[in-house]
Structures are given as structure tokens and as C-alpha cells.
Tab-separated table of C-alpha atoms (C1' of nucleotides) in Angstrom:
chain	number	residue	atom	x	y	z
A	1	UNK	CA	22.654	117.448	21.887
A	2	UNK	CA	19.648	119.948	22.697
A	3	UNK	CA	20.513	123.056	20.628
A	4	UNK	CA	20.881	126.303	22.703
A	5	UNK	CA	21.680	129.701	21.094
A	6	UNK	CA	24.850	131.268	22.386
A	7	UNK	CA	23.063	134.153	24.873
A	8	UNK	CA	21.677	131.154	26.814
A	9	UNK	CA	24.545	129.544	26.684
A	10	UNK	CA	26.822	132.545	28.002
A	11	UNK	CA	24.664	132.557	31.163
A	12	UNK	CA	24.332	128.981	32.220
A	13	UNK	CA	28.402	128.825	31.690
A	14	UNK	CA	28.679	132.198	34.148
A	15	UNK	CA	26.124	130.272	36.412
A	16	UNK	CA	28.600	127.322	36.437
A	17	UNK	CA	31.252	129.002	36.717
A	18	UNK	CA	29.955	130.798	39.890
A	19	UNK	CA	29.321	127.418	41.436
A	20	UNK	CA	32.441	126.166	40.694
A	21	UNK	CA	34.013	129.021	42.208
A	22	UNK	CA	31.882	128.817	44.882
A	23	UNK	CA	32.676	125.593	45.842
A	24	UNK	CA	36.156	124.968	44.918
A	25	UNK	CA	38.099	128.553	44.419
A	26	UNK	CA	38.277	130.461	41.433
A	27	UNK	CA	41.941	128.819	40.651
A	28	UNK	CA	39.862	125.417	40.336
A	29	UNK	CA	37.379	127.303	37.911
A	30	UNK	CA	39.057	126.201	34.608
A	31	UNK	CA	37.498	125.888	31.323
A	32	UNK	CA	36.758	122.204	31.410
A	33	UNK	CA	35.317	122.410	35.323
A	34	UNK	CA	33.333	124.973	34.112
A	35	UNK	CA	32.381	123.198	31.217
A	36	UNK	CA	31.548	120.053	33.164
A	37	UNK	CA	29.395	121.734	35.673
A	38	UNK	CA	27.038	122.979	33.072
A	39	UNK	CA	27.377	119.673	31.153
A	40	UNK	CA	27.845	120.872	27.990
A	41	UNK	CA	31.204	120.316	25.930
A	42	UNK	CA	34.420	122.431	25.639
A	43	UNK	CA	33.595	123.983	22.253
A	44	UNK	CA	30.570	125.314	23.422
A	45	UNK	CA	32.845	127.202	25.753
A	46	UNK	CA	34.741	129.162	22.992
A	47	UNK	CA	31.424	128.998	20.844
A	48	UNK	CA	29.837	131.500	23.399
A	49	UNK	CA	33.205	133.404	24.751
A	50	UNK	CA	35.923	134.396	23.110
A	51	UNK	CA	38.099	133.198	26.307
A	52	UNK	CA	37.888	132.552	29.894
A	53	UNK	CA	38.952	135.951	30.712
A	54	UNK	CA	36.061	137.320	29.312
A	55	UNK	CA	33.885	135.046	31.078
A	56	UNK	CA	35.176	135.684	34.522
A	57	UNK	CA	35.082	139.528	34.301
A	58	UNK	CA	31.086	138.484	33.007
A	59	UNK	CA	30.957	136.774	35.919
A	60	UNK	CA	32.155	139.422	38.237
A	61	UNK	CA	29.679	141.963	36.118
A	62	UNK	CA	26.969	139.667	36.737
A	63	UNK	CA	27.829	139.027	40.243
A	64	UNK	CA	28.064	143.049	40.852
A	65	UNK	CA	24.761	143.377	39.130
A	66	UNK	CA	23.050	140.678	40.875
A	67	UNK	CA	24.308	141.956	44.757
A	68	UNK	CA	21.194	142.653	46.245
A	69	UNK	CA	20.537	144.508	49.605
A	70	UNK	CA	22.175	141.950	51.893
A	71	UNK	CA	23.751	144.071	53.394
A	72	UNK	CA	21.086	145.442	56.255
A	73	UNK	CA	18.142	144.260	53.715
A	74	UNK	CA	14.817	145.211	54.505
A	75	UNK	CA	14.940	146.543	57.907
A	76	UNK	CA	12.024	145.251	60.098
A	77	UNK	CA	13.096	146.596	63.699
A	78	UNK	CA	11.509	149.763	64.892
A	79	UNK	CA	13.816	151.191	67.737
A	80	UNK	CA	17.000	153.225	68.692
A	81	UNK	CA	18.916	153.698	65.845
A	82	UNK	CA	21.426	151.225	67.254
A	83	UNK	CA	19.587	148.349	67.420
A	84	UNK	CA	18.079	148.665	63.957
A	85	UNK	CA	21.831	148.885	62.770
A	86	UNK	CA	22.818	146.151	64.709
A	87	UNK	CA	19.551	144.026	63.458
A	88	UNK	CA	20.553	144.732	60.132
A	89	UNK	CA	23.922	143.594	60.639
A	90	UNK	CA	23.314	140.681	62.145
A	91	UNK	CA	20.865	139.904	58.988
A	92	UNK	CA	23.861	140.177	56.891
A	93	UNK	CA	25.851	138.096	59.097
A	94	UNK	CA	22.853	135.089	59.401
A	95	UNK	CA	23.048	135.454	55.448
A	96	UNK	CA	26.922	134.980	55.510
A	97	UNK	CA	25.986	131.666	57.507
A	98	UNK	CA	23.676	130.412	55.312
A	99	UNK	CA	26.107	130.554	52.273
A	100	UNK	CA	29.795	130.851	53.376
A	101	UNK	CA	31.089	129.605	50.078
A	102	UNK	CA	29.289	132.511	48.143
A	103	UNK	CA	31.018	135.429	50.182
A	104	UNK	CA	34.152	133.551	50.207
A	105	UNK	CA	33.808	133.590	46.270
A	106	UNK	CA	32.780	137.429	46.375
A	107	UNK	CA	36.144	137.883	48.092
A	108	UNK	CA	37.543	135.460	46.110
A	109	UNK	CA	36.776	137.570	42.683
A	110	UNK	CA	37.631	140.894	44.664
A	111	UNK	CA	40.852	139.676	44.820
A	112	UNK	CA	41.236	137.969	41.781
A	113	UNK	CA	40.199	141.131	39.991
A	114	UNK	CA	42.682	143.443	42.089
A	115	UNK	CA	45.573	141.233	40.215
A	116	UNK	CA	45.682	143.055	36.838
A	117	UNK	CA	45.234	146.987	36.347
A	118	UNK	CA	42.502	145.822	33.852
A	119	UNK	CA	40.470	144.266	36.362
A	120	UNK	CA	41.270	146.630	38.958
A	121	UNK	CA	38.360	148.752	38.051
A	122	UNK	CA	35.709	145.827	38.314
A	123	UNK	CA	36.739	145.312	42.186
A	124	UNK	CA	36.101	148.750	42.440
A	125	UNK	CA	32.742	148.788	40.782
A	126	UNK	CA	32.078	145.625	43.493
A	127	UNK	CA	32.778	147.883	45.876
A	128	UNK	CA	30.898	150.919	44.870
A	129	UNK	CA	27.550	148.721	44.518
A	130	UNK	CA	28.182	147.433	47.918
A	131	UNK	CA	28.440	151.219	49.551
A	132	UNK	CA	25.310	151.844	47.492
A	133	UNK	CA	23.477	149.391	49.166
A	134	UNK	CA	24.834	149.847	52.247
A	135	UNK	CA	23.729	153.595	51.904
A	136	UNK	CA	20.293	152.879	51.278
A	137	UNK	CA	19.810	150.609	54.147
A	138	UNK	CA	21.040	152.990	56.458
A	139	UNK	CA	18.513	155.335	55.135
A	140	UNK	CA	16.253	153.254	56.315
A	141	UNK	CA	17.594	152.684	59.282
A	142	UNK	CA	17.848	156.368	60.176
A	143	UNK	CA	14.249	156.736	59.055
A	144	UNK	CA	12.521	154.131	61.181
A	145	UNK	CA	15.182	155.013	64.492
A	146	UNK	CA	13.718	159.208	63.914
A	147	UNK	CA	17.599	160.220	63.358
A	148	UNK	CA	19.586	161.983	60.684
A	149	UNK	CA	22.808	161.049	59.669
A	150	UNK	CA	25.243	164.005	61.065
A	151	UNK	CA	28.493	162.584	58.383
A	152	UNK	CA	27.737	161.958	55.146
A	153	UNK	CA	25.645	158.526	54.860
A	154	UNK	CA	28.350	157.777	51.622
A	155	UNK	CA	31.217	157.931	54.375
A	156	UNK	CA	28.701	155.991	56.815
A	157	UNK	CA	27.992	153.723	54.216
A	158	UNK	CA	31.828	152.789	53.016
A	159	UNK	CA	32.339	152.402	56.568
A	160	UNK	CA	29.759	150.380	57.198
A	161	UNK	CA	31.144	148.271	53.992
A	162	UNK	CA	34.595	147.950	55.897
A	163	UNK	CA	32.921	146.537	59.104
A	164	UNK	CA	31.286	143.957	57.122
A	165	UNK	CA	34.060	142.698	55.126
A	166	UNK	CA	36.576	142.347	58.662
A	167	UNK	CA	33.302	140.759	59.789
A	168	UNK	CA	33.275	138.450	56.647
A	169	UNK	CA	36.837	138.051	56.058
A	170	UNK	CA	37.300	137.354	60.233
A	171	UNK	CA	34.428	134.727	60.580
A	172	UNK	CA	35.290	132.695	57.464
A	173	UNK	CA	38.720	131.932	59.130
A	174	UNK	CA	37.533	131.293	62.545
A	175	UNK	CA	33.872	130.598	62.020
A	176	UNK	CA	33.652	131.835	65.995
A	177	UNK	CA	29.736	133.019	65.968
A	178	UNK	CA	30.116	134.526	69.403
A	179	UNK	CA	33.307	136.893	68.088
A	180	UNK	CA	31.025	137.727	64.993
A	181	UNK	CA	28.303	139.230	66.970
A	182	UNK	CA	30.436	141.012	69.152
A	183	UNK	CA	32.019	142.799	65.536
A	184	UNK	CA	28.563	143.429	64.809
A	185	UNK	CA	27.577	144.910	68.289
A	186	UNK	CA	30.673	147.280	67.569
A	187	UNK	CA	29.980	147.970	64.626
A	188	UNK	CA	26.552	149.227	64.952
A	189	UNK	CA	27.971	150.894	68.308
A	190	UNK	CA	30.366	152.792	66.091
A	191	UNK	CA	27.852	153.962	63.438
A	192	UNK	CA	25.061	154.862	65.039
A	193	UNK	CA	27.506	157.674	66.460
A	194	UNK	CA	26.960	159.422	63.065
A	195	UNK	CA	23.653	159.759	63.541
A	196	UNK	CA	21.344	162.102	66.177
A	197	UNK	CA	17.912	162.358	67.023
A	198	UNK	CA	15.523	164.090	64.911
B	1	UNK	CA	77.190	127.004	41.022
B	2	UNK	CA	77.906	128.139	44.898
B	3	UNK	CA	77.275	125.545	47.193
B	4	UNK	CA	74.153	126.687	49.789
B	5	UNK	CA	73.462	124.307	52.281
B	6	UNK	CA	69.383	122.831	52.207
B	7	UNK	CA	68.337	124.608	55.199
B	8	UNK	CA	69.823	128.082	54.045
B	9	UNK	CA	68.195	127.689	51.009
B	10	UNK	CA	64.749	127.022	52.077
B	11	UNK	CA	64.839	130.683	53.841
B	12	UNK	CA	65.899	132.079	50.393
B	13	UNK	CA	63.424	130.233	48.303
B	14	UNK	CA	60.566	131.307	51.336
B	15	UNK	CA	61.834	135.080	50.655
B	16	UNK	CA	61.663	134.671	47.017
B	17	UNK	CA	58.454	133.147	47.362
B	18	UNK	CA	56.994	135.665	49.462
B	19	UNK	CA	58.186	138.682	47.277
B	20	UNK	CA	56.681	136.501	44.336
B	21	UNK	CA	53.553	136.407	45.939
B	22	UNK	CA	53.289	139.799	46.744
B	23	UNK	CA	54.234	141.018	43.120
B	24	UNK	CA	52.206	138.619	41.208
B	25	UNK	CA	49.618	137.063	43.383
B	26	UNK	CA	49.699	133.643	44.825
B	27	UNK	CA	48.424	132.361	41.300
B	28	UNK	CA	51.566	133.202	39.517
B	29	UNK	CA	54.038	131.489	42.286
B	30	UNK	CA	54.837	128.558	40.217
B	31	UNK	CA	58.141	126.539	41.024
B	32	UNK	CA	60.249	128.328	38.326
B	33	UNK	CA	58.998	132.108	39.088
B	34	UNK	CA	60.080	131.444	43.123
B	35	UNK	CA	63.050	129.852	41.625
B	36	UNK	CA	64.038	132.508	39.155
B	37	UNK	CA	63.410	134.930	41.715
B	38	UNK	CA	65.689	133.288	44.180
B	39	UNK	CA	68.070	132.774	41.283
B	40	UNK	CA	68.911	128.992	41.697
B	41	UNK	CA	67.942	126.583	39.103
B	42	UNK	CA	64.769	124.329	39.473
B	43	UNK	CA	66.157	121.128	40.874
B	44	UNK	CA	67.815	123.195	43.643
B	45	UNK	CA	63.557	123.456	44.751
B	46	UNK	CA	62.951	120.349	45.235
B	47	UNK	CA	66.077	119.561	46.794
B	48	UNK	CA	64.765	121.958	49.421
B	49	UNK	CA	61.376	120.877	49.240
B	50	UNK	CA	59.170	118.138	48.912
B	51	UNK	CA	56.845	120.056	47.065
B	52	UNK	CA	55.112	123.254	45.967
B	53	UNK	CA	52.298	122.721	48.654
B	54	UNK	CA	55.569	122.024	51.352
B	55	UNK	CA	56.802	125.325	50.379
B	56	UNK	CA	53.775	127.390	50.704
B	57	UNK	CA	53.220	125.922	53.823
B	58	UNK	CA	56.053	127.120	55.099
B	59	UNK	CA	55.688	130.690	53.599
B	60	UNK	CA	52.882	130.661	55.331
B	61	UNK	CA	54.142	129.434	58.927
B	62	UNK	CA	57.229	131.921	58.509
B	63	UNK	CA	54.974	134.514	57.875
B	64	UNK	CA	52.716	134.021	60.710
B	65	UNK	CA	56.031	134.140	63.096
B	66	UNK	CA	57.250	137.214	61.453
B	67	UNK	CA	53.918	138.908	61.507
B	68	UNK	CA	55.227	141.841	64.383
B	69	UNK	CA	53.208	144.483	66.252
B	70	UNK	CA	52.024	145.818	62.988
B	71	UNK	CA	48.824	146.618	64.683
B	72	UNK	CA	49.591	149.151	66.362
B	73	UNK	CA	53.028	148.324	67.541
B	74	UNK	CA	54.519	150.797	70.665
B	75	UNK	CA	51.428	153.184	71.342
B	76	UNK	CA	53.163	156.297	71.508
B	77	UNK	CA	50.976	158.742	72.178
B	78	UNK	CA	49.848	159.253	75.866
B	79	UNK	CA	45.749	161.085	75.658
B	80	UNK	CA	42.939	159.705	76.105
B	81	UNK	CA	41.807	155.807	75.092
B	82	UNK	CA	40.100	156.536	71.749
B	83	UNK	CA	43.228	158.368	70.782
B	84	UNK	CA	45.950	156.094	71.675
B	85	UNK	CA	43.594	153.713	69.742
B	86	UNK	CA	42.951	155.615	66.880
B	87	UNK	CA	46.869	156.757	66.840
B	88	UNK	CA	47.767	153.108	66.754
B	89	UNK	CA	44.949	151.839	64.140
B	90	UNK	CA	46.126	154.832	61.902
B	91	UNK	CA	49.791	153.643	62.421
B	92	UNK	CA	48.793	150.215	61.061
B	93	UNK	CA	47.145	152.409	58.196
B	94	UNK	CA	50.450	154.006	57.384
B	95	UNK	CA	51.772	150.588	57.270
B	96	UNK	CA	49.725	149.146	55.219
B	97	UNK	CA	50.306	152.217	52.951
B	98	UNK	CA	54.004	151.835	53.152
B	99	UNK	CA	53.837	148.442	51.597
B	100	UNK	CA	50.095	147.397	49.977
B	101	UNK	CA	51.459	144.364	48.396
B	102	UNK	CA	52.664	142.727	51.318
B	103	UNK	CA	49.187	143.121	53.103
B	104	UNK	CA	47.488	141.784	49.984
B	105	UNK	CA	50.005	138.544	49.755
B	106	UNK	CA	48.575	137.911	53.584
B	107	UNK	CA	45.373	138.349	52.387
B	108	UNK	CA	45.645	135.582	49.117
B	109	UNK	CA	47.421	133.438	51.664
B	110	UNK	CA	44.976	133.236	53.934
B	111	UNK	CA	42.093	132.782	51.284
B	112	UNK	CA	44.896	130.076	49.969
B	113	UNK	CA	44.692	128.482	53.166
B	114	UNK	CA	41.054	128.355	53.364
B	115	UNK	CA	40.223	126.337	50.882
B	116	UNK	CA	41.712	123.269	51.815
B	117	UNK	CA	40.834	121.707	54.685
B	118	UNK	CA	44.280	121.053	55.594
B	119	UNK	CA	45.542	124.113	55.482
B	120	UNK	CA	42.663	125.572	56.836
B	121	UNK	CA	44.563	125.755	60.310
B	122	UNK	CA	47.101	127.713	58.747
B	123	UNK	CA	44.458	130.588	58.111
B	124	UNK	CA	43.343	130.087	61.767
B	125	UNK	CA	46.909	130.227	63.115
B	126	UNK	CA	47.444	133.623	61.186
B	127	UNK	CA	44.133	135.152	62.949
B	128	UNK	CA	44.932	133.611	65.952
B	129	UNK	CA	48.530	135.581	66.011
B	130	UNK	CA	47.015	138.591	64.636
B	131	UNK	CA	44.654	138.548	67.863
B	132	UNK	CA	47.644	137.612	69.919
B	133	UNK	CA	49.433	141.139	68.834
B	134	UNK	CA	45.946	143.049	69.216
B	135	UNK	CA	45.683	142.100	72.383
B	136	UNK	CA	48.948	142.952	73.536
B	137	UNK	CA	48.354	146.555	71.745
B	138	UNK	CA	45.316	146.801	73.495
B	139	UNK	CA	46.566	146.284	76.933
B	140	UNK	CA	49.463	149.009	76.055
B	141	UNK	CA	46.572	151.185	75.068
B	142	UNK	CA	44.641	150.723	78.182
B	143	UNK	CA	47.770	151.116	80.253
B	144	UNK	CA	49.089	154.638	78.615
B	145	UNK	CA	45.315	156.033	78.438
B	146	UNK	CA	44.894	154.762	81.943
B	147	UNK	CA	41.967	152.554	81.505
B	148	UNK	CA	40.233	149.118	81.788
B	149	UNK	CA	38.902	146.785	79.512
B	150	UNK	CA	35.642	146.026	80.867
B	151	UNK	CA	35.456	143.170	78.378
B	152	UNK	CA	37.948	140.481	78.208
B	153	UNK	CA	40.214	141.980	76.101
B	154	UNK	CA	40.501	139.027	73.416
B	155	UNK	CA	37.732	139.748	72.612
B	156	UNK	CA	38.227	142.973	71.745
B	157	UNK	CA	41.537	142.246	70.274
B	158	UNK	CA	39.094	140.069	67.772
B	159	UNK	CA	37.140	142.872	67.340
B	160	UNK	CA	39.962	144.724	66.449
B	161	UNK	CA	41.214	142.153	64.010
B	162	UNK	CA	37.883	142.303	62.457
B	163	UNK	CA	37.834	146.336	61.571
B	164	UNK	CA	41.572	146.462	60.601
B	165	UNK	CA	41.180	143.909	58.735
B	166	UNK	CA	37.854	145.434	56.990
B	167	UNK	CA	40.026	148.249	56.607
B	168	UNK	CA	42.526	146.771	54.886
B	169	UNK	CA	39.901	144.835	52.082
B	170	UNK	CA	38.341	147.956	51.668
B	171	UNK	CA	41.111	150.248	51.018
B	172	UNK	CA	43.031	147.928	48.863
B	173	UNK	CA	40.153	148.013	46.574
B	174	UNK	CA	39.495	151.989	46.717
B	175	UNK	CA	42.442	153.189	47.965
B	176	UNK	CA	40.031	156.125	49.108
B	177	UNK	CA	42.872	157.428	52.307
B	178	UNK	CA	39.877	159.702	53.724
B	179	UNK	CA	37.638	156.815	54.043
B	180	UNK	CA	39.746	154.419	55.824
B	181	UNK	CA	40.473	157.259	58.230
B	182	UNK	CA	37.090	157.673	58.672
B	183	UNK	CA	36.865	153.861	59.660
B	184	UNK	CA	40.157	154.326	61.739
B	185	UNK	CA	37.949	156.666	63.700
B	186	UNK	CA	34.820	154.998	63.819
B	187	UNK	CA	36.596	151.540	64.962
B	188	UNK	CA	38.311	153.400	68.165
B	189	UNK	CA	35.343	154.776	69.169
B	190	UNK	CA	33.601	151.647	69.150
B	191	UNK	CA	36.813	149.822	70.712
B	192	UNK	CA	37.085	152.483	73.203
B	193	UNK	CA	33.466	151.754	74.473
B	194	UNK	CA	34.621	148.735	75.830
B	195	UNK	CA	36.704	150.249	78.499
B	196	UNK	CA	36.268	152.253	81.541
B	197	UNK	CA	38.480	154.994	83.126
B	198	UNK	CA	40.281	153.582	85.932
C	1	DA	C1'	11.335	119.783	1.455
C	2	DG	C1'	15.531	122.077	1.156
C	3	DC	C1'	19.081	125.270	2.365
C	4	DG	C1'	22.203	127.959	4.952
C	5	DA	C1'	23.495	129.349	9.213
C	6	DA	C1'	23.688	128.292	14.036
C	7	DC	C1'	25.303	125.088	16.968
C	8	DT	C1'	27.679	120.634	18.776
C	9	DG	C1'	31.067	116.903	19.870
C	10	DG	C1'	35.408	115.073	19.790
C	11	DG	C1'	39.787	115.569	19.031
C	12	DA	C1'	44.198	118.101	18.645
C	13	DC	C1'	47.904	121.411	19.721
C	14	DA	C1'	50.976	124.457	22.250
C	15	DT	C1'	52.222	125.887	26.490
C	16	DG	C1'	52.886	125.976	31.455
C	17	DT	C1'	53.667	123.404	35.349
C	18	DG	C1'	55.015	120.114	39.253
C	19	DA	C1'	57.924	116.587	39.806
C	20	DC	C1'	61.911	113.910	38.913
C	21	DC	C1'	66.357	111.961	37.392
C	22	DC	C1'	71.106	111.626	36.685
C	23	DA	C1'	75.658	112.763	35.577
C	24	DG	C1'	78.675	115.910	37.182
C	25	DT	C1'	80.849	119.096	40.643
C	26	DT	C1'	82.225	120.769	45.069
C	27	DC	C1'	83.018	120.577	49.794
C	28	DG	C1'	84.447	118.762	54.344
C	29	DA	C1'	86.221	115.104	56.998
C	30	DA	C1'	89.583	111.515	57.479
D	1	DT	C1'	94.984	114.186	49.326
D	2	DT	C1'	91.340	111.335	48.804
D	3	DC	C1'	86.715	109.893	49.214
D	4	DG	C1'	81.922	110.038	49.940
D	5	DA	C1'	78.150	112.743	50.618
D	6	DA	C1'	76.007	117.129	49.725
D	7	DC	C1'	74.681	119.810	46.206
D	8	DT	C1'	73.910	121.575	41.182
D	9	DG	C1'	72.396	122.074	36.313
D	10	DG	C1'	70.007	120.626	32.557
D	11	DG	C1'	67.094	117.791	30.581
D	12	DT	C1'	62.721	115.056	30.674
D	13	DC	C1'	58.122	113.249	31.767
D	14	DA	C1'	53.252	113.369	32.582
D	15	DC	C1'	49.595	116.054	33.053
D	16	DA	C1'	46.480	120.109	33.129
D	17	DT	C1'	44.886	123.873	30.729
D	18	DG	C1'	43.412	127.484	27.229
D	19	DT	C1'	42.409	127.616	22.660
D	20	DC	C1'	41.216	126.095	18.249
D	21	DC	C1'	39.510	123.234	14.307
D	22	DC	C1'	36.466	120.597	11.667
D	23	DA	C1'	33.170	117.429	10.318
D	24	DG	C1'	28.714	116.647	11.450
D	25	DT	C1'	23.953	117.822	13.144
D	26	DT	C1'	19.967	120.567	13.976
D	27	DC	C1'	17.097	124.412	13.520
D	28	DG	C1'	14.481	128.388	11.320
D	29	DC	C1'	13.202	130.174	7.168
D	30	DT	C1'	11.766	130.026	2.386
DNA sequence: AGCGAACTGGGACATGTGACCCAGTTCGAA
DNA sequence: TTCGAACTGGGTCACATGTCCCAGTTCGCT
């Protein structure tokens, strides 16, 4: 009924269409779910994409885009270097709590995207943002622990990506808290072995 | 036009659908691709099945019982605990090397499995073997490096799942080598922390 | 007010898919 | 050798899904 011109449009559908992969798995993300979630009408659909192709790899873009530093955000701990890394992952990890269904999409779309050669290079560009945030936060962390990163903080940082995901991928399946902490504990064990006094 | 008895040709349709799965993603597993694959017509399926859902289920019980010592099978080097570690981590790195697709078929499966709730034991069967096999690694490790866990050692074993498994995500998407040898490293050192010479 | 373009709703179509059915064929046991 | 059950192939059905079309409606501009 309400008129609303197609750029509008375009991003209400991707917002649907992130909920309803959220919530029920990007294979249940079909046109009409989509469609129903936003409560607008199939035609409106192909009125502001040309398919649903092109609105999932927005989706992924937008996702990408959108990734802020949730990864190790805003570090407040001052202390060793370890326990700001570990603080930081264990923020990520409280943020994977709150909103399971959202990483589970992430991976979801990671996946999804490493299916076709054409796609292939938006899972990578998921990736890349995630090492880029990664790499700033441990910045910060080696700036309020007084230590320089001895590797380079890009290696750190992928690294640090890789701990996260088993982290991720591990506690979605068994949802053990406990186990997650203890990944995290390693984790930061591991990393802040990269790192030395300044 | 042979004759196969029902029970033979569930194992070939669960082969078929496994090799499916890895080629083309769990998406593109439809009755008549697993069938085609297997080379029997479509009623021969659900002769052998039930269902679709019957069949993955299975694929995904058969693969849990097949999943070997692919994490770090028979440590064979004798050094050190962070090495034998790191040896065997990098071994499961060659295989997952050797055959990519296979590792990413677990992966879909298990993000399959996850989003119903009925299958969602089926994911945490899969972990729960993959942390059965760590563990046994991990006590070979300890053993040939001559060392203790001074952490119950399922726990580490989870901890183990959780950076292979990182590993594996991570590299599938970049396919950077360097990088997940770089996590190989940093995930024995941190494992290795959790022992004590004996 | 009037006009053209932007937008909308409902329906339609082709295709892919899971499930099924049934008439035939083949095998093993009696 | 015969007979019944196990098995097979091909066709079919209902439904979901992506895409498209078109007649109508609404808006911004003149």
C-alpha cells in the first residue's frame, strides 16, 4: 500500500533477509520468507533486485560492511598483556551468547559463499574485515599491556581470527560455557606469546 | 537392472551422498543428484530409505564412526611436547590439504545438523567423537614427549577441537598455508602449557 | 488538476524436488 | 521348476520456489 522507492526497499528486504537467515538458515531464506518477513509482496522483490542472488551477496556486502569491532571491542582492562587479550576475548565470546543465531548466520553465509568460485571472493573479503578488526584491537591491547607485537600483528591478527571461529564454531555445537572459556584462556595464552615488554 | 540387496544399497547411496555433498554442498544433495551419483534410478532411494532427512541422518552417523585419528593420528615424532603437538596439528593440516572438500562437507553437515533441533545431537555427537580422538592424540603426545597433562585432558582435547577446527574455517576461506601454520604453532604452544614434564 | 513514471498486488508459469505407485523382472527357496 | 517376495524402472503427483507479467494505484512535477 504505502509507496516506498526501490533504495528503501532494497534494504528493508536485506534486513529481512538477515533475520530470516538468522533464525531459520539461509536454505529457509527464500524469496517469499523473505518477502513475508518484511511484509511487503513478491513483486516488490524483483521490483528492487534483479534476483535473489543478488540480494544475498548484498546481504553478505552489507553484513561485511556492518562487522564492527566485536571481536576484542573497546578494550577496558589495563594489565599484562594476557589478561587484556583474554578480556577481550571473552567480550567476543559474551557477545556470541547474546546472539547465537547471528554468528551462526555469519558462518552460515561464509559457507554459503565458499560454494561458487563467484562468491568465493566475498567469504574472503568476510574474512579480511574480520583480521582487520582483529588487528586493531590487538593494537590496543599491546598499547594499554606496554608490549610490542614481536610477529607481525596481521599474522597475530588472522590467528587470533582462527581462535575465534573454533571458539564460535565449537560452542554453537556444544554450547559448554566452561569449555569456551578455557579456548579463550588458550587462546590469549597463545597470543600474548607474540608480544614482549616494552 | 542388477539386483542389490536394501542394506547394500544404503552404504552406496551414503557414499554417493557423501561425495555429493562434498562436490556440491549439502544444498545441491537432492534425491536424484545422490541417486545419479550412485547410478540407480530414483525409486531404488526410497526403497532404501524412508526419506531424504533418513538418509542424511545416516550420512551423518556413518560419518561420525568413520571420522579416524585425523587429528593427529600416530604421533610420530619423539621431541619435546610442543613439537609432537605441533607435528601432529600440522599432520591434520596436511590432511585437510589433501582433501578440502571432505572437511568442508563435515563442516555443512554439522551446520545442517544444527538447525534442527532434532538433529542437533547429531552435531553434538560429531564434536563429541572429534574430542574422543583428541584426547586419545593427546595422551600419545604426552606419553612420547614424556609429559603430564596437568589439566584433565578432555578438556584440552576440547581445546584442541576448538583451534583445529578454527583452523580449518579459516583456511578454507583463505587458503593462506603460512597462516594456518602460524596457528598450528601458536595452538601447541598454548596446548603444551597445559602439561608438565614428568 | 493532470500526466507520466514509479511503485504495488495478485496471479501465473516453468522448473526442481520429495515422495509415491505400480507393473514388471529377478532371485532364492521349496 | 515354480512361486512368492525382493527389487527395479518409469511415470506421476503435489508442492515449493524463482521469476515474470500486467493491470491498477499513487506520487512528484508541471
Amino acid at each position: 500500500m504505502t509507496r516506498i522507492p526501490a533504495p528503501e526497499r532494497r534494504v528493508a528486504l536485506i534486513e529481512a533477509a538477515l533475520r530470516v537467515v538468522s533464525r531459520n538458515g539461509i536454505a529457509q531464506a527464500t524469496t517469499r520468507a523473505i518477502v513475508a518477513e518484511a511484509g511487503m509482496s513478491l513483486a516488490s522483490f524483483h521490483y528492487a533486485f534483479d534476483s535473489r542472488d543478488e540480494l544475498i551477496d548484498e546481504l553478505i556486502s552489507t553484513v561485511i560492511d556492518r562487522t564492527r569491532g566485536a571481536v576484542m571491542p573497546e578494550v577496558l582492562v589495563e594489565g599484562t598483556l594476557v589478561d587484556v587479550l583474554e578480556a577481550g576475548i571473552v567480550r567476543y565470546f559474551e557477545h556470541l551468547k547474546a546472539d547465537p543465531e547471528h554468528e551462526q548466520a555469519m558462518l552460515e553465509l561464509t559457507q554459503y559463499a565458499l560454494r561458487s568460485p563467484e562468491r568465493h571472493p566475498l567469504a574472503r573479503a568476510q574474512y579480511a574485515r574480520y583480521v582487520e578488526l582483529a588487528e586493531q584491537s590487538l593494537a590496543i591491547a599491546a598499547e594499554r599491556s606496554h608490549s610490542t607485537w614481536t610477529v607481525p600483528v596481521t599474522r597475530v591478527a588472522r590467528t587470533l581470527v582462527a581462535f575465534t571461529d573454533g571458539l564460535t564454531v565449537t560452542w554453537l555445537v556444544d554450547r559448554d560455557d566452561a569449555a569456551a572459556l578455557a579456548v579463550a584462556h588458550a587462546a590469549a595464552d597463545a597470543l600474548s606469546r607474540m608480544a614482549e615488554p616494552r
